mmCIF file of C-alpha atoms in Angstrom:
data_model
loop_
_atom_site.group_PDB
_atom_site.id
_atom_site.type_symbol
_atom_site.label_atom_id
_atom_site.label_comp_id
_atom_site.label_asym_id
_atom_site.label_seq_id
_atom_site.Cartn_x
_atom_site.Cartn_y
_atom_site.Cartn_z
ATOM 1 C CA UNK N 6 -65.629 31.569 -14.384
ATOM 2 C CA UNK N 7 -63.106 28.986 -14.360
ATOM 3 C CA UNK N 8 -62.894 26.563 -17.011
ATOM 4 C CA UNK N 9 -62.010 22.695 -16.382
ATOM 5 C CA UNK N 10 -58.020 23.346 -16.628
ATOM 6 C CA UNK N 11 -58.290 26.383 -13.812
ATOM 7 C CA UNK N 12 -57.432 29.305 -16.593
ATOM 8 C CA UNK N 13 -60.521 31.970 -16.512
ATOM 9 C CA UNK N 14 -63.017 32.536 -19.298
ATOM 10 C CA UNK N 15 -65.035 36.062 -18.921
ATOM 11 C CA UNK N 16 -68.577 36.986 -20.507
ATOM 12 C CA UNK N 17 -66.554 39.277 -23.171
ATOM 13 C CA UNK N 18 -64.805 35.732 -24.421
ATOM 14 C CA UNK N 19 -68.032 33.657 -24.581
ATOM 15 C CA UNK N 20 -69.821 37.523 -26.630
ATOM 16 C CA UNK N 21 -66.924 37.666 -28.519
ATOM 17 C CA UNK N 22 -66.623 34.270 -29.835
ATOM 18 C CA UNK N 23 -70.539 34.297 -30.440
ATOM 19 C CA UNK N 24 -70.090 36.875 -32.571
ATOM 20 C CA UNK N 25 -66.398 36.247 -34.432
ATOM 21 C CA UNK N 26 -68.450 32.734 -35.211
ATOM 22 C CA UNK N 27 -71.252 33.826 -36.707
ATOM 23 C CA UNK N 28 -69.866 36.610 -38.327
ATOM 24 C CA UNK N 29 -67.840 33.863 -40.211
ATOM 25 C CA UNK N 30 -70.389 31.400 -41.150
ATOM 26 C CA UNK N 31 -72.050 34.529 -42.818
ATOM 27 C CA UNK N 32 -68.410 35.357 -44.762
ATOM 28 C CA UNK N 33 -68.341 31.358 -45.570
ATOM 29 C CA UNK N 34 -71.295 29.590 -44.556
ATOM 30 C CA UNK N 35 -69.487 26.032 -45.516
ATOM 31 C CA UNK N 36 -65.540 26.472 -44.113
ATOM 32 C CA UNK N 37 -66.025 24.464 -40.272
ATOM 33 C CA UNK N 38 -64.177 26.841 -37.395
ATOM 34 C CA UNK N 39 -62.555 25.156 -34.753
ATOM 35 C CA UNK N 40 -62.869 28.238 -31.468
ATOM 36 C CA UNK N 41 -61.965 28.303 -28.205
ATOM 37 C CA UNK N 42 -65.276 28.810 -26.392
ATOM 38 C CA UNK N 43 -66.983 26.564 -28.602
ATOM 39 C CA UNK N 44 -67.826 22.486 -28.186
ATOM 40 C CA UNK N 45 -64.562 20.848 -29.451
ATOM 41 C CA UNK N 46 -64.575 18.864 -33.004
ATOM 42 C CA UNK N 47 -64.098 14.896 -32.247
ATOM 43 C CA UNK N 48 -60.613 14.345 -34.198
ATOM 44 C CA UNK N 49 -61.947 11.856 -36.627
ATOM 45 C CA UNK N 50 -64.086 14.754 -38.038
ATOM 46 C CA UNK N 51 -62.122 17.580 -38.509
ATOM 47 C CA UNK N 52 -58.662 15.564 -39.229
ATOM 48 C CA UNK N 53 -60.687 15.768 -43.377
ATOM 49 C CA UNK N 54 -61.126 19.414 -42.940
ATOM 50 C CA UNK N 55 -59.574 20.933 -46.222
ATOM 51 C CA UNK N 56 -59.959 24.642 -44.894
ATOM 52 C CA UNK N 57 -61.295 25.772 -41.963
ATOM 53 C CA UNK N 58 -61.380 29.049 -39.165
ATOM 54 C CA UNK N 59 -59.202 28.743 -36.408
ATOM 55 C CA UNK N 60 -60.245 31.495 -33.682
ATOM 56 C CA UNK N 61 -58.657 32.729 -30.338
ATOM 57 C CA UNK N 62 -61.403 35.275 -29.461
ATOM 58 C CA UNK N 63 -59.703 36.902 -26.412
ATOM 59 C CA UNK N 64 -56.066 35.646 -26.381
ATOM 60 C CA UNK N 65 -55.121 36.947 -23.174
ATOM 61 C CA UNK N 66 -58.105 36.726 -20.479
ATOM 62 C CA UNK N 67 -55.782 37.380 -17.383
ATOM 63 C CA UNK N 68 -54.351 40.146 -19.268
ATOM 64 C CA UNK N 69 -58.149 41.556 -19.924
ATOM 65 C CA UNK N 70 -58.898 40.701 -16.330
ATOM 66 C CA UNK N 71 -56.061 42.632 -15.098
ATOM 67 C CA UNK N 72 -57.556 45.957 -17.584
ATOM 68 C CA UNK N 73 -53.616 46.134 -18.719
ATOM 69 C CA UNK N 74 -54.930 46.123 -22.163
ATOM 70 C CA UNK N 75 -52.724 43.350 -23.389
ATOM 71 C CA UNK N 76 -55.366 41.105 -25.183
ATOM 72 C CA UNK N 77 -56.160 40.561 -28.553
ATOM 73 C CA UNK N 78 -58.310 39.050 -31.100
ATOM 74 C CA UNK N 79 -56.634 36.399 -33.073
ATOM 75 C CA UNK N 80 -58.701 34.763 -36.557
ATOM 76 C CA UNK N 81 -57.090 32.552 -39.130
ATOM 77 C CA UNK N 82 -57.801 30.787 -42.055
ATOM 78 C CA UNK N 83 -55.980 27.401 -42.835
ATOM 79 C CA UNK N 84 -55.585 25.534 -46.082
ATOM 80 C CA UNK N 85 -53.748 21.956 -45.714
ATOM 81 C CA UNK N 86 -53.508 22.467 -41.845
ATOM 82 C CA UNK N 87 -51.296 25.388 -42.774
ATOM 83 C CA UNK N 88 -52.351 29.174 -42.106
ATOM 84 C CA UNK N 89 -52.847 31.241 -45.218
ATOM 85 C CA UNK N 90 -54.665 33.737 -44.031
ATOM 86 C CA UNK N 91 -54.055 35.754 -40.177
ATOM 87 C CA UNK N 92 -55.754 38.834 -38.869
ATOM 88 C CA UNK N 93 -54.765 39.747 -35.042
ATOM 89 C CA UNK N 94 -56.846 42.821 -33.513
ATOM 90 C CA UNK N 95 -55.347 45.027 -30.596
ATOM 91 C CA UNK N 96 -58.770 46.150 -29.703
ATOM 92 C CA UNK N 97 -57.377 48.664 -27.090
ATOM 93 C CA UNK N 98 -54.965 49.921 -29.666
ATOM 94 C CA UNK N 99 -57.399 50.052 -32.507
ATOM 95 C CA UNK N 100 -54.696 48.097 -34.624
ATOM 96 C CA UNK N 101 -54.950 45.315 -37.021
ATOM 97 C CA UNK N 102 -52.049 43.166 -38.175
ATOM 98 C CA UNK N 103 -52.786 40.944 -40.863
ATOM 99 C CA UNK N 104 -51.057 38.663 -43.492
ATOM 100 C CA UNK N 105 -51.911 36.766 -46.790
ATOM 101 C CA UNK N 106 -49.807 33.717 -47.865
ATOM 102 C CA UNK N 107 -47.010 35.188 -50.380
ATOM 103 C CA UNK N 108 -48.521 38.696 -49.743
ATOM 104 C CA UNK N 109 -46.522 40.661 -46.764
ATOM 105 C CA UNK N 110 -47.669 41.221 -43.426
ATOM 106 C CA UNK N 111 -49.265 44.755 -42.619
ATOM 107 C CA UNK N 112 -50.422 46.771 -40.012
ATOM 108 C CA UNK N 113 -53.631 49.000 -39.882
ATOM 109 C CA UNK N 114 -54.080 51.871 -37.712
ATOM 110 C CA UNK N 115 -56.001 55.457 -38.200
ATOM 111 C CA UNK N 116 -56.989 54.260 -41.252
ATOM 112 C CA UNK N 117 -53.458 53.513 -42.859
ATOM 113 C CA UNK N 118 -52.001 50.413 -43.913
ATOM 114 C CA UNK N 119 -48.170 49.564 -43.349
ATOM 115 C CA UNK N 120 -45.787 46.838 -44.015
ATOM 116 C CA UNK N 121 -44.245 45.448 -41.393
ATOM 117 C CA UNK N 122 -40.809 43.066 -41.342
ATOM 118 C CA UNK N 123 -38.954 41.872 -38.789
ATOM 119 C CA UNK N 124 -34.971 42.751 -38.397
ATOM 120 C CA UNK N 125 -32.509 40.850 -38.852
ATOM 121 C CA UNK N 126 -31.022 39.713 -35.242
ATOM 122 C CA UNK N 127 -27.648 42.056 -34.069
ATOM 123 C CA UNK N 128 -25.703 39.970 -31.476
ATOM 124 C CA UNK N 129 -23.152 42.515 -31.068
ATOM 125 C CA UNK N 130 -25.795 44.998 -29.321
ATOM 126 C CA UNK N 131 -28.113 44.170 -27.367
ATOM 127 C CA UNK N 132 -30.662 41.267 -27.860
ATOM 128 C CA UNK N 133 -34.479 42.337 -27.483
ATOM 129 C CA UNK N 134 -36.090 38.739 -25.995
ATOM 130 C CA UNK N 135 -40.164 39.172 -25.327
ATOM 131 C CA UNK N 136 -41.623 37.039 -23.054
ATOM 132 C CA UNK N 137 -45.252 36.440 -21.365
ATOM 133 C CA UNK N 138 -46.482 38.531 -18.514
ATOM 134 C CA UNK N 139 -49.000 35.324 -17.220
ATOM 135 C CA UNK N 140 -46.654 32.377 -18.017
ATOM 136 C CA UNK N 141 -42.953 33.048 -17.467
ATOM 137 C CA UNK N 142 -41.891 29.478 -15.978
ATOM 138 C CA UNK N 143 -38.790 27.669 -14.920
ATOM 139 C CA UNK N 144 -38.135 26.551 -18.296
ATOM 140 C CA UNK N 145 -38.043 30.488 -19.517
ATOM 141 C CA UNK N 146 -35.789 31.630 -16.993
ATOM 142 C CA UNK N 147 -33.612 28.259 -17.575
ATOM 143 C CA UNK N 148 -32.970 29.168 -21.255
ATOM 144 C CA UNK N 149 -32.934 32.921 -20.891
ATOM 145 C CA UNK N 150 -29.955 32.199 -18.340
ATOM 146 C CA UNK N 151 -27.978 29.772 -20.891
ATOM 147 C CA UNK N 152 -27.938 32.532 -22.986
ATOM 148 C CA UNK N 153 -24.327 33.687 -24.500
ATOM 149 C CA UNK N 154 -25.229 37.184 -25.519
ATOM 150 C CA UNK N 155 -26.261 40.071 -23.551
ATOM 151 C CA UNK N 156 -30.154 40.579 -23.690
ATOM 152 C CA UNK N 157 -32.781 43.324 -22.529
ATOM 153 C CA UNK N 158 -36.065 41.456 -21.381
ATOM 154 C CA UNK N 159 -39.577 42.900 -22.786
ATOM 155 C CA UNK N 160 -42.620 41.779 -21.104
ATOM 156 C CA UNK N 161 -46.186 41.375 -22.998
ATOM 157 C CA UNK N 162 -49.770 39.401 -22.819
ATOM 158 C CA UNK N 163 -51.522 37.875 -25.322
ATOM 159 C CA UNK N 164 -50.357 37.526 -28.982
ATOM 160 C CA UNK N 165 -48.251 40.941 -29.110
ATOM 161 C CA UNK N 166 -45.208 38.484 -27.905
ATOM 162 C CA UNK N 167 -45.796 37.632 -32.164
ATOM 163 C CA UNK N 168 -46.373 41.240 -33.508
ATOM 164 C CA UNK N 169 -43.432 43.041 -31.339
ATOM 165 C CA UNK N 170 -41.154 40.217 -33.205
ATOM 166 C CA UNK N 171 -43.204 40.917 -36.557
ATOM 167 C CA UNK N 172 -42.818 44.587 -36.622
ATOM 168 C CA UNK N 173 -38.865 44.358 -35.452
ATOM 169 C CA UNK N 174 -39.626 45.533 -31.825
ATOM 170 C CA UNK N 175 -38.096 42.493 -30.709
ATOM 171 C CA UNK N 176 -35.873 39.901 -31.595
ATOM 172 C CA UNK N 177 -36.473 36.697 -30.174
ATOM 173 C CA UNK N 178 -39.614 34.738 -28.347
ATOM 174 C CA UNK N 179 -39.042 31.810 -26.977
ATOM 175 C CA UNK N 180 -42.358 30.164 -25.624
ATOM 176 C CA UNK N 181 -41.651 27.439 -22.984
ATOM 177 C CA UNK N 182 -45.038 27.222 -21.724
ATOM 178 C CA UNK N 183 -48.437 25.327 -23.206
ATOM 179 C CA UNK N 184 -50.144 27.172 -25.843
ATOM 180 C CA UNK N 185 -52.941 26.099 -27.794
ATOM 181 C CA UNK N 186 -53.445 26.443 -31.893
ATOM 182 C CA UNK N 187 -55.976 28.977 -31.850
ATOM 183 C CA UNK N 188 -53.187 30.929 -29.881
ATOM 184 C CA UNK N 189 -50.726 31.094 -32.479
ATOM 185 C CA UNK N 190 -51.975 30.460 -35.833
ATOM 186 C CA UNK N 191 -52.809 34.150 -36.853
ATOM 187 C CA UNK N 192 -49.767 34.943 -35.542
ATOM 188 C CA UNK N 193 -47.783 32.539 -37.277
ATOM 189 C CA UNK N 194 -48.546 33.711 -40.903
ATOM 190 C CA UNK N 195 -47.902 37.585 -39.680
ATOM 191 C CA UNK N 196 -44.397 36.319 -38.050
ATOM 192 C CA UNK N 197 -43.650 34.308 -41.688
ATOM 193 C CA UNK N 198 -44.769 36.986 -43.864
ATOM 194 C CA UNK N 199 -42.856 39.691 -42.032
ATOM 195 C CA UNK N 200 -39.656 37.435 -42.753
ATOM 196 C CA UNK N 201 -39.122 35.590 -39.597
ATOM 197 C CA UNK N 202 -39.757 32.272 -38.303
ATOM 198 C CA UNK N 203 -41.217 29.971 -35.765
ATOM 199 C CA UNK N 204 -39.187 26.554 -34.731
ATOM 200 C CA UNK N 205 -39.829 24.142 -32.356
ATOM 201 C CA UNK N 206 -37.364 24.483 -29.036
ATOM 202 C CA UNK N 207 -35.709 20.759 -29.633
ATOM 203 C CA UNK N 208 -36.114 20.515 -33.541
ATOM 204 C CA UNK N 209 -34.256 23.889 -35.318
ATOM 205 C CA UNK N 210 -35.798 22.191 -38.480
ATOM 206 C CA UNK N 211 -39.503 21.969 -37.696
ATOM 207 C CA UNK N 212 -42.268 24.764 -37.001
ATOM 208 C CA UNK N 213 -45.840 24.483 -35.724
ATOM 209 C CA UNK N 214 -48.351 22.270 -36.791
ATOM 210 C CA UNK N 215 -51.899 22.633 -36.744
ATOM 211 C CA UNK N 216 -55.291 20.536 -36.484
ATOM 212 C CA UNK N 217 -53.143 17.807 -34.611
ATOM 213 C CA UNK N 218 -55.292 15.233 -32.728
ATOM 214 C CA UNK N 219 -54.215 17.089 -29.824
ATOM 215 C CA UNK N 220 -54.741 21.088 -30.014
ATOM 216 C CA UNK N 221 -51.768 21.611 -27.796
ATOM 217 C CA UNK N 222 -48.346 22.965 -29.279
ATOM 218 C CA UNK N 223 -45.145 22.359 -28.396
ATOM 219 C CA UNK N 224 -42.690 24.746 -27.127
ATOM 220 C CA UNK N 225 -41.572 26.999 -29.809
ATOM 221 C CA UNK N 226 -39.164 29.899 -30.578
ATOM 222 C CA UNK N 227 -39.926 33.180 -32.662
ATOM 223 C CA UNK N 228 -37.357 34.500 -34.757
#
């Protein structure tokens, strides 16, 4: 179906979030979580919320539409309005990435656990810039052509713009295009705890925040 803003929502978002949700009030029957596919929180409520779930679960529905297997399944837990807690899920991949506040970012896969970090940028070779498969708008292609250094363009769905940059795959992801806060604060912690960071487009001194009165972010950069 089509939800009220024209972007699609499938059966496997609506399961998914059923289940994410009550799988969490199980873990902690008392922490509120603020989903996607679930009734929004009037402001005035949730503005007191001390900690609470923040939950994306299917970041990427075109990409899941499309059976590119780009999607993933983003859960985080915030303290303050600040994530201290991320786990993204690459179902198709079987992967986990997760981070803990002041613990590291890691990766699971075939039952292993890695660090991950992200590089520190070379200018002199190549640039590796990721951008969105869905949403790659006049304001990308505007900064990506102001650009001083040479570049080589990578093109993903979903949350893996955040992991490539995590795990040092890429450099740089600048994201000139709505997002939401369930979109990017899992994300966020893995990206901070791998050693990079997250500032706003028009403010090199500010990152994301979260539980605004408005759920929308503003354009941001990954480092």
């Amino acid at each position: 179906e089509l939800k009220n803003d024209k972007s699609p929502v499938t059966i496997a978002d609506l399961q998914s979030s059923d289940y994410i949700c009550s799988e969490l009030k199980n873990l902690c029957k008392d922490t509120p979580i603020i989903c996607e596919e679930t009734k929004q929180i009037d402001y005035d409520e949730r503005k007191n919320y001390k900690y609470f779930w923040l939950v994306d679960p299917l970041d990427g529905t075109k990409e899941f539409i499309n059976k590119n297997g780009q999607f993933t399944v983003n859960i985080a837990l915030l303290k303050n309005n600040k994530p201290i807690l991320g786990v993204v899920g690459i179902p198709t991949q079987k992967k986990i990435y997760y981070a803990e506040i002041g613990k590291g970012s890691y990766l699971k896969y075939n039952n292993e656990i890695s660090k991950i970090s992200c590089k520190k940028i070379d200018y002199s070779n190549k640039v590796k810039i990721v951008c969105s498969n869905s949403h790659f708008n006049h304001d990308t292609k505007d900064y990506l052509n102001k650009l001083s250094y040479s570049y080589d363009l990578l093109r993903f769905g979903s949350s893996l713009k955040f992991l490539k940059v995590a795990e040092g795959e890429a450099d740089i992801y600048p994201r000139l295009e709505g997002t939401k806060e369930w979109d990017t604060a899992a994300s966020h912690i893995i990206v901070d705890e791998a050693g990079g960071k997250i500032l706003l487009s028009n403010d090199n001194n500010s990152t994301l925040k979260y539980n605004k009165e408005s759920l929308k972010n503003p354009y941001f950069i990954v480092y």
